[in-house]
mmCIF file of C-alpha atoms and ligand atoms in Angstrom:
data_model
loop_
_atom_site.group_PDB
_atom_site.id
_atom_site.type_symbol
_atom_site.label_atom_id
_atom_site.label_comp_id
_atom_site.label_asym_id
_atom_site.label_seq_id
_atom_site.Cartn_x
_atom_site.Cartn_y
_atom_site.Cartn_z
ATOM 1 C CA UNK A 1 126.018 -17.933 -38.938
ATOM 2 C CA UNK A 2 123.310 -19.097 -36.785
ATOM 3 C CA UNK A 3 123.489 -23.170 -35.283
ATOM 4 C CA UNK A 4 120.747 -24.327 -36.893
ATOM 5 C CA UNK A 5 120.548 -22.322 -40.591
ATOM 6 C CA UNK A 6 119.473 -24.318 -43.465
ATOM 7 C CA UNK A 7 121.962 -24.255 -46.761
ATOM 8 C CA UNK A 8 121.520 -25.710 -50.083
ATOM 9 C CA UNK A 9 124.218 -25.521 -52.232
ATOM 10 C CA UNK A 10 124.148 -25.800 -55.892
ATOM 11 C CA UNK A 11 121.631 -28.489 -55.564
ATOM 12 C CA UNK A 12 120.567 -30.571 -58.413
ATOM 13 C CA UNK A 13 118.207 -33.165 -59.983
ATOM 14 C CA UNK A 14 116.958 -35.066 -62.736
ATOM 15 C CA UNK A 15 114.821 -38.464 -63.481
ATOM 16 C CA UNK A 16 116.683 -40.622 -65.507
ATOM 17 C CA UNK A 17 117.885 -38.127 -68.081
ATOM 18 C CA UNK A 18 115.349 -35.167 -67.591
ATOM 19 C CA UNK A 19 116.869 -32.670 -65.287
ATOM 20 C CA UNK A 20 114.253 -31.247 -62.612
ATOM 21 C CA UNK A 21 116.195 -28.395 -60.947
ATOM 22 C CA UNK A 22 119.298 -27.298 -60.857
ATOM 23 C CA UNK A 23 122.163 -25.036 -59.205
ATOM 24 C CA UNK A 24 119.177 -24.592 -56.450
ATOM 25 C CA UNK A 25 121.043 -21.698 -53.511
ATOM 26 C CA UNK A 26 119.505 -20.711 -50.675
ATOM 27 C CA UNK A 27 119.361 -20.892 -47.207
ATOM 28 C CA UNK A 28 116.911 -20.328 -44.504
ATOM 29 C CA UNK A 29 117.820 -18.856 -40.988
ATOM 30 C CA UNK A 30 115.613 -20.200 -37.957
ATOM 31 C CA UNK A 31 112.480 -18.156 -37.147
ATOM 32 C CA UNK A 32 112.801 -16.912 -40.935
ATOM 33 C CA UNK A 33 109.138 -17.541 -43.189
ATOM 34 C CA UNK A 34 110.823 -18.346 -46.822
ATOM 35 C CA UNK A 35 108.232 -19.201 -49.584
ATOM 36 C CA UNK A 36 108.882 -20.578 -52.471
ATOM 37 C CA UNK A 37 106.787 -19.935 -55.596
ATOM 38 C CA UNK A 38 107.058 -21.380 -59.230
ATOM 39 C CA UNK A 39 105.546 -23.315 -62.464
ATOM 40 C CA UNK A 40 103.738 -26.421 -62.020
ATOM 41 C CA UNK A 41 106.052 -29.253 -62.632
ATOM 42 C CA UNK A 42 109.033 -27.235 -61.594
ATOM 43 C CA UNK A 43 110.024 -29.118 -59.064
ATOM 44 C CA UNK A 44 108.834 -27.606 -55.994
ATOM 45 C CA UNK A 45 107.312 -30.834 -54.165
ATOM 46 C CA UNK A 46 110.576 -32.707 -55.386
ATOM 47 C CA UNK A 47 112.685 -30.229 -53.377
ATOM 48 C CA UNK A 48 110.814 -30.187 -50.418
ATOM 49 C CA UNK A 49 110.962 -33.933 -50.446
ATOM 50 C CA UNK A 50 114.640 -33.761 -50.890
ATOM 51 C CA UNK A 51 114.624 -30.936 -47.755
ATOM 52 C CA UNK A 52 112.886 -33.636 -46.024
ATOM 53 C CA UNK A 53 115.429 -36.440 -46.077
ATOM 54 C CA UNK A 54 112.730 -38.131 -48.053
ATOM 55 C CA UNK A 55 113.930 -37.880 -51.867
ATOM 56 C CA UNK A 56 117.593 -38.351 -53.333
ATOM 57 C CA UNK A 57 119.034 -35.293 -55.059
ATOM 58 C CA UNK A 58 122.002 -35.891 -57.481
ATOM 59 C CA UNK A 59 124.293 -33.187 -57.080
ATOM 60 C CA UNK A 60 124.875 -30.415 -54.112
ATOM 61 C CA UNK A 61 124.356 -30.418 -50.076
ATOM 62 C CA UNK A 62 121.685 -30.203 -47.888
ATOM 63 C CA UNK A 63 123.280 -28.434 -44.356
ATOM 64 C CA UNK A 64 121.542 -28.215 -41.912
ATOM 65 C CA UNK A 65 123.047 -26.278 -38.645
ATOM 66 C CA UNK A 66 126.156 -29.095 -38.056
ATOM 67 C CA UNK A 67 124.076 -31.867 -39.832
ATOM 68 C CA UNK A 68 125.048 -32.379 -43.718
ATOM 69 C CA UNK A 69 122.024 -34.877 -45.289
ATOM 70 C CA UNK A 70 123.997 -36.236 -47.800
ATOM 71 C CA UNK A 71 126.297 -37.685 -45.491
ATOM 72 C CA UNK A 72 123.512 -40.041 -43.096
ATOM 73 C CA UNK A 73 122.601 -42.971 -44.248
ATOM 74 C CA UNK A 74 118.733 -44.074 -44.334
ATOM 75 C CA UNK A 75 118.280 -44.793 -40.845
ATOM 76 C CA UNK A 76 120.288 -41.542 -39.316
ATOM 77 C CA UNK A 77 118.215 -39.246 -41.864
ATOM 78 C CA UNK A 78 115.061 -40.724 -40.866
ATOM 79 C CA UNK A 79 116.143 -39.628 -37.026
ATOM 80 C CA UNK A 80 116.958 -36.478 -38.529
ATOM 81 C CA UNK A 81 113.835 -36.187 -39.944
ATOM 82 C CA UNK A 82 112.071 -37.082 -36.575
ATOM 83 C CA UNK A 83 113.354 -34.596 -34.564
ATOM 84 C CA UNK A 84 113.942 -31.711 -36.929
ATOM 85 C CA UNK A 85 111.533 -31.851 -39.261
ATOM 86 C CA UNK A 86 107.677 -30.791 -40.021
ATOM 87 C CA UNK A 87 105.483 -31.892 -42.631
ATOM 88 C CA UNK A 88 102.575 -30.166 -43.977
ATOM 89 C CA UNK A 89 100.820 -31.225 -47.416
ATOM 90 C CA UNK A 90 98.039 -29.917 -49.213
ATOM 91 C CA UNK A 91 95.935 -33.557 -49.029
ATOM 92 C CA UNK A 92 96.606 -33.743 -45.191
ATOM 93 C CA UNK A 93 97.407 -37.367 -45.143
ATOM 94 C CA UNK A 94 95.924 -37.856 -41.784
ATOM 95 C CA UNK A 95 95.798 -41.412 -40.931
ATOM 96 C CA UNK A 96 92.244 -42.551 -41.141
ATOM 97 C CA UNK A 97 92.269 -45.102 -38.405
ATOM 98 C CA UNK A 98 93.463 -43.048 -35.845
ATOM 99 C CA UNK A 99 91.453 -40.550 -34.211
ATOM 100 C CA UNK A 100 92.182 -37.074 -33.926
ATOM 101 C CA UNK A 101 94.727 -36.782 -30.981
ATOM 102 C CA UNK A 102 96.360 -40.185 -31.981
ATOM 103 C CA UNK A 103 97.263 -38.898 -35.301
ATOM 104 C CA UNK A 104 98.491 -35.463 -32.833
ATOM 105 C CA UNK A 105 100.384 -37.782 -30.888
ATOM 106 C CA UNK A 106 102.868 -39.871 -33.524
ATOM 107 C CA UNK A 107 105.532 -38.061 -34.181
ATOM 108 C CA UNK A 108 106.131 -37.971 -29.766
ATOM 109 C CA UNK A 109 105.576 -41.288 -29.838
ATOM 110 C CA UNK A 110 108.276 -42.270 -32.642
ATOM 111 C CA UNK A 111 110.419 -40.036 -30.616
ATOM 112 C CA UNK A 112 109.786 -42.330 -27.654
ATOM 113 C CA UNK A 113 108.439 -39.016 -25.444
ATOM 114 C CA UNK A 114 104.620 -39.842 -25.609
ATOM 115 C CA UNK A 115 103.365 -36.757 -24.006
ATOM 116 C CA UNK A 116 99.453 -36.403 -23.858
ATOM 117 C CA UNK A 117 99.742 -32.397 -22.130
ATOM 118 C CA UNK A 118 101.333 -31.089 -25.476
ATOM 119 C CA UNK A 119 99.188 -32.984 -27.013
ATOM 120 C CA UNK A 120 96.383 -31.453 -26.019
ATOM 121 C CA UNK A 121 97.965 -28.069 -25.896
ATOM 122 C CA UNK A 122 98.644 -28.654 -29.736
ATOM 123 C CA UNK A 123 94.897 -29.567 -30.261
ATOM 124 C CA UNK A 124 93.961 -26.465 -28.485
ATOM 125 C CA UNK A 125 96.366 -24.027 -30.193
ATOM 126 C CA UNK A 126 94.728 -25.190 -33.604
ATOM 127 C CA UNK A 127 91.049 -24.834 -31.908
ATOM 128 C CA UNK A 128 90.169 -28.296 -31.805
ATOM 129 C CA UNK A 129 90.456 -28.768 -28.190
ATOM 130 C CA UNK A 130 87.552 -30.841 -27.822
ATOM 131 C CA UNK A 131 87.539 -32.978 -31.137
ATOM 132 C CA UNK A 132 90.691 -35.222 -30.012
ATOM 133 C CA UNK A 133 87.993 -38.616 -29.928
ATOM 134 C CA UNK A 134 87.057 -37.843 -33.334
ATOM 135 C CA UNK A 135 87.867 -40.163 -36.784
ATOM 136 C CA UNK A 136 88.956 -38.115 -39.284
ATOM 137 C CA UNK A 137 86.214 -38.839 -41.472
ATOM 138 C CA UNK A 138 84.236 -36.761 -39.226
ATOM 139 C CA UNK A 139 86.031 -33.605 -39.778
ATOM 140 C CA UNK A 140 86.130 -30.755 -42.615
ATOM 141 C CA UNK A 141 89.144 -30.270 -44.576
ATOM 142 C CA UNK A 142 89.793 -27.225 -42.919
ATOM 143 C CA UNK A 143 89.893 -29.162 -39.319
ATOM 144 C CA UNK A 144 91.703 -32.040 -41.296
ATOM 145 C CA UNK A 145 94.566 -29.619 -42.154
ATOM 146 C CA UNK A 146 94.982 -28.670 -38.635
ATOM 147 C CA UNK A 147 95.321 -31.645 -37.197
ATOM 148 C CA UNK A 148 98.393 -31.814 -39.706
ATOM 149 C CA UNK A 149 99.408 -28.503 -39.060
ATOM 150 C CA UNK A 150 99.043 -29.636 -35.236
ATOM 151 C CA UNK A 151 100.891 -33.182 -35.822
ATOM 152 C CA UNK A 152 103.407 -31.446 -37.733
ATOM 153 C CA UNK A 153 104.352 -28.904 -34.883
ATOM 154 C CA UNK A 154 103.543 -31.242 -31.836
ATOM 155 C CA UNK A 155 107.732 -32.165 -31.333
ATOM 156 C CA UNK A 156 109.153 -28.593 -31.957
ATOM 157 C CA UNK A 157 110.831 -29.168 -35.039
ATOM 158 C CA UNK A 158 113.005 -26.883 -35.931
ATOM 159 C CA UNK A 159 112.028 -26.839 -39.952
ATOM 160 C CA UNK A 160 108.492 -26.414 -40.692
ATOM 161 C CA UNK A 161 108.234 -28.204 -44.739
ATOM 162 C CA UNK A 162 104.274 -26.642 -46.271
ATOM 163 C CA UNK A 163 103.869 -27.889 -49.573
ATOM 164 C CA UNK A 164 100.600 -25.918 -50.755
ATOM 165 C CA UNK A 165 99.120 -26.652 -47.210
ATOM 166 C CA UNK A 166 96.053 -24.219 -48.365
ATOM 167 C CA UNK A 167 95.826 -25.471 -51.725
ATOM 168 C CA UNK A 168 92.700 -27.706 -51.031
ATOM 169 C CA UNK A 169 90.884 -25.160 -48.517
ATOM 170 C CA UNK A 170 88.184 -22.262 -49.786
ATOM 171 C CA UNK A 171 89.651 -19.080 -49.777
ATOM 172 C CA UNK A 172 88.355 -17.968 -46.066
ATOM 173 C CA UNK A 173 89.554 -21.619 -44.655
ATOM 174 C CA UNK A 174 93.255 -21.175 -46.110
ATOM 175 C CA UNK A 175 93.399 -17.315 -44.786
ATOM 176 C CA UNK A 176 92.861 -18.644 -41.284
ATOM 177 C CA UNK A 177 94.738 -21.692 -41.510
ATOM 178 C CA UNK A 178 97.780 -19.587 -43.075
ATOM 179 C CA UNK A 179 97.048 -17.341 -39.786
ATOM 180 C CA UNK A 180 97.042 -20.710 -37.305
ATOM 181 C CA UNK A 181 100.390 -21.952 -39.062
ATOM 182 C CA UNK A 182 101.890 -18.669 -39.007
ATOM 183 C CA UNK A 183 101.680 -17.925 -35.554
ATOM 184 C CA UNK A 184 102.263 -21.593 -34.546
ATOM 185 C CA UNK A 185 105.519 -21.473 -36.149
ATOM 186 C CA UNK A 186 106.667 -17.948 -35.218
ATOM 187 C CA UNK A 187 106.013 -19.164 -31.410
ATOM 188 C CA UNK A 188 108.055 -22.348 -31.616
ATOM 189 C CA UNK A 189 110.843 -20.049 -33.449
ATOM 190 C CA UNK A 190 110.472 -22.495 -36.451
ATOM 191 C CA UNK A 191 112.339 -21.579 -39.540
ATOM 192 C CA UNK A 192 108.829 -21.996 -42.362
ATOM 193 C CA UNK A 193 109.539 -23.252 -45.944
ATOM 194 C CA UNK A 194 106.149 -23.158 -47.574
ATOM 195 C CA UNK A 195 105.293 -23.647 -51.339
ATOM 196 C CA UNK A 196 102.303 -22.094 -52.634
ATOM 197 C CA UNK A 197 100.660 -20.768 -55.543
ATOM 198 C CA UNK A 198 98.501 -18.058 -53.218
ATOM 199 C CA UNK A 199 99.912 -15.111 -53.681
ATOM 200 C CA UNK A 200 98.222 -13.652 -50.186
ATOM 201 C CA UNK A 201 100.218 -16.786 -48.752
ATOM 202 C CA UNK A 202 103.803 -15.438 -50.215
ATOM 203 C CA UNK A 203 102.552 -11.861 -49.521
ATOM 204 C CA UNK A 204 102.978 -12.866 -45.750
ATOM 205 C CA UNK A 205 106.907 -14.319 -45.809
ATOM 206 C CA UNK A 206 109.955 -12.672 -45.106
ATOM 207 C CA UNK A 207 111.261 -13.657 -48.823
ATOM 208 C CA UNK A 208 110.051 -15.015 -51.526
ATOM 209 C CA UNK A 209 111.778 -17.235 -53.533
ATOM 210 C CA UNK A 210 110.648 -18.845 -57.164
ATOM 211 C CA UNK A 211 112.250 -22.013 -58.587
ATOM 212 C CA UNK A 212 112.804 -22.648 -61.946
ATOM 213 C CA UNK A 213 114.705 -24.892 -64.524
ATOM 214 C CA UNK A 214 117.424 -22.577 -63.811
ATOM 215 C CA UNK A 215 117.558 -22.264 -60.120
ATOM 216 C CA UNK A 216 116.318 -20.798 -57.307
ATOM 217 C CA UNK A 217 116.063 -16.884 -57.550
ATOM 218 C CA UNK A 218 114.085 -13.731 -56.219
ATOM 219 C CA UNK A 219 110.798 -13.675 -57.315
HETATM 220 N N1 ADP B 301 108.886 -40.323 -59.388
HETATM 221 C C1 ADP B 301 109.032 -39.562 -60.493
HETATM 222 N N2 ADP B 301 109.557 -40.079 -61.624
HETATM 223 C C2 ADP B 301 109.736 -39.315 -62.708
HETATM 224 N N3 ADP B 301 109.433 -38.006 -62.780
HETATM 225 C C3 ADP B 301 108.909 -37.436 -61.690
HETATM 226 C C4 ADP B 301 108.681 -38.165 -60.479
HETATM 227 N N4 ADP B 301 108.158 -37.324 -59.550
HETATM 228 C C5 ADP B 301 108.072 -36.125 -60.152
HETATM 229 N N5 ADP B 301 108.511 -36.185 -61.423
HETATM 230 C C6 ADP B 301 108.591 -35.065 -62.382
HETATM 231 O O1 ADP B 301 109.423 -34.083 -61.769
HETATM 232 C C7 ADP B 301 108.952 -32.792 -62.081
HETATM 233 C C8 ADP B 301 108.734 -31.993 -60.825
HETATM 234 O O2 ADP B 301 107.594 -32.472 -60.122
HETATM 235 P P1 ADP B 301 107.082 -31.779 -58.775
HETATM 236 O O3 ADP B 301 108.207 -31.728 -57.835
HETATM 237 O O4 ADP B 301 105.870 -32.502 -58.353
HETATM 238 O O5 ADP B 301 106.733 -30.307 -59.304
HETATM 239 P P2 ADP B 301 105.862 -29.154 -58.600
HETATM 240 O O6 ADP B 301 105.647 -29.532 -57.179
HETATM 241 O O7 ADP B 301 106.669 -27.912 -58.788
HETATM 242 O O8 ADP B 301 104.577 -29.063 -59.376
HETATM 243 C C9 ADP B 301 107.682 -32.958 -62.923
HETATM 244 O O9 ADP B 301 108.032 -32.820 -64.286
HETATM 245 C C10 ADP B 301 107.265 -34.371 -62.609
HETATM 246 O O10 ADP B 301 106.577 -34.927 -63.694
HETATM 247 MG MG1 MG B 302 103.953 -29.837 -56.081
#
């Protein structure tokens, strides 16, 4: 078993008395591109959340390499979270106020490590080299999701979390933004969990996975 593999265990959860998922198995070895497919409403952004250190679950473990998540409390996940984790969503939430390589440059500088070379090696991986001045109201969505996809990579996580990064992008902007993230993460060695609905997107992973009421199974 490699150090830093990713297990869930017969994960499980509900909202008051409506189950969302449950008995959720799987695991993700690092390097590995997993994507996860399924209904609307099934619970895919909920798990990814929960992957995150950023939702509760109700039943089951979260392992990941010698950390179990169940076991920090709020402040040690959110450390957890800072140096192991990657967040990309499919509205971008890049902050507004800050311009282009700030919003690059948080997750160094909540790590204490400001570092302005990667950051500018990040911005240039993801093409926008010369755009780190810019608001983000100046940009298309397609630069807009990679400054994310930049942000989300800039500290070398070692778990890449997509939730429908391409969802928002025309068909031509999510093929080459699937192609950026793809070969961002396979460079770093990140193990990808990405949730889409684009079947071109899945068509790319090592395995795909769907959820449903059930449980996690081959799709
Ligand atoms: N905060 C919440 N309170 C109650 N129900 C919620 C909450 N967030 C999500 N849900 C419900 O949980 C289910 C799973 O939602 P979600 O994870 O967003 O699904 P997916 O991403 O697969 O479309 C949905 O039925 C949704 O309505
Ligand atoms: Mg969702």
């Amino acid at each position: 078993m490699q150090t830093n593999t990713l297990h869930v265990t017969a994960l499980g959860k509900h909202y008051g008395s409506t189950p969302v998922f449950t008995n959720v198995d799987f695991s993700v070895q690092p390097g590995e591109f997993v994507a996860i497919v399924g209904d609307s409403g099934v619970g895919k952004s909920t798990l990814l959340n929960c992957l995150a250190g950023l939702d509760e679950w109700d039943s089951g473990r979260i392992v990941q390499g010698d950390t179990d998540l169940g076991t920090l409390d709020e402040t040690q996940r959110a450390l957890w979270r800072r140096v192991q984790v990657g967040f990309v969503f499919q509205a971008f939430h890049v902050l507004p106020h800050l311009d282009v390589a700030q919003n690059v440059a948080l997750p160094l500088l909540l790590l204490g490590r400001p570092d302005a070379a990667r950051v500018q090696h990040m911005l240039d991986a993801v093409g926008l080299g010369d755009l780190g001045a810019r608001l983000p109201q100046q940009l298309s969505g397609g630069q807009l999701q990679r400054v994310a996809l930049a942000r989300a990579l800039v500290h070398r996580p070692a778990l890449l979390l997509a939730d429908e990064p391409t969802g928002n992008l025309d068909p031509g902007t999510a093929a080459r933004t699937m192609d950026l993230l793809l070969a961002q993460t396979r460079e770093q060695g990140a193990a990808l969990v990405l949730v889409t609905h684009s079947a071109s997107a899945a068509a790319r992973a090592d395995r795909v996975l769907r959820l449903t009421a059930q449980g996690m199974g081959p799709a």
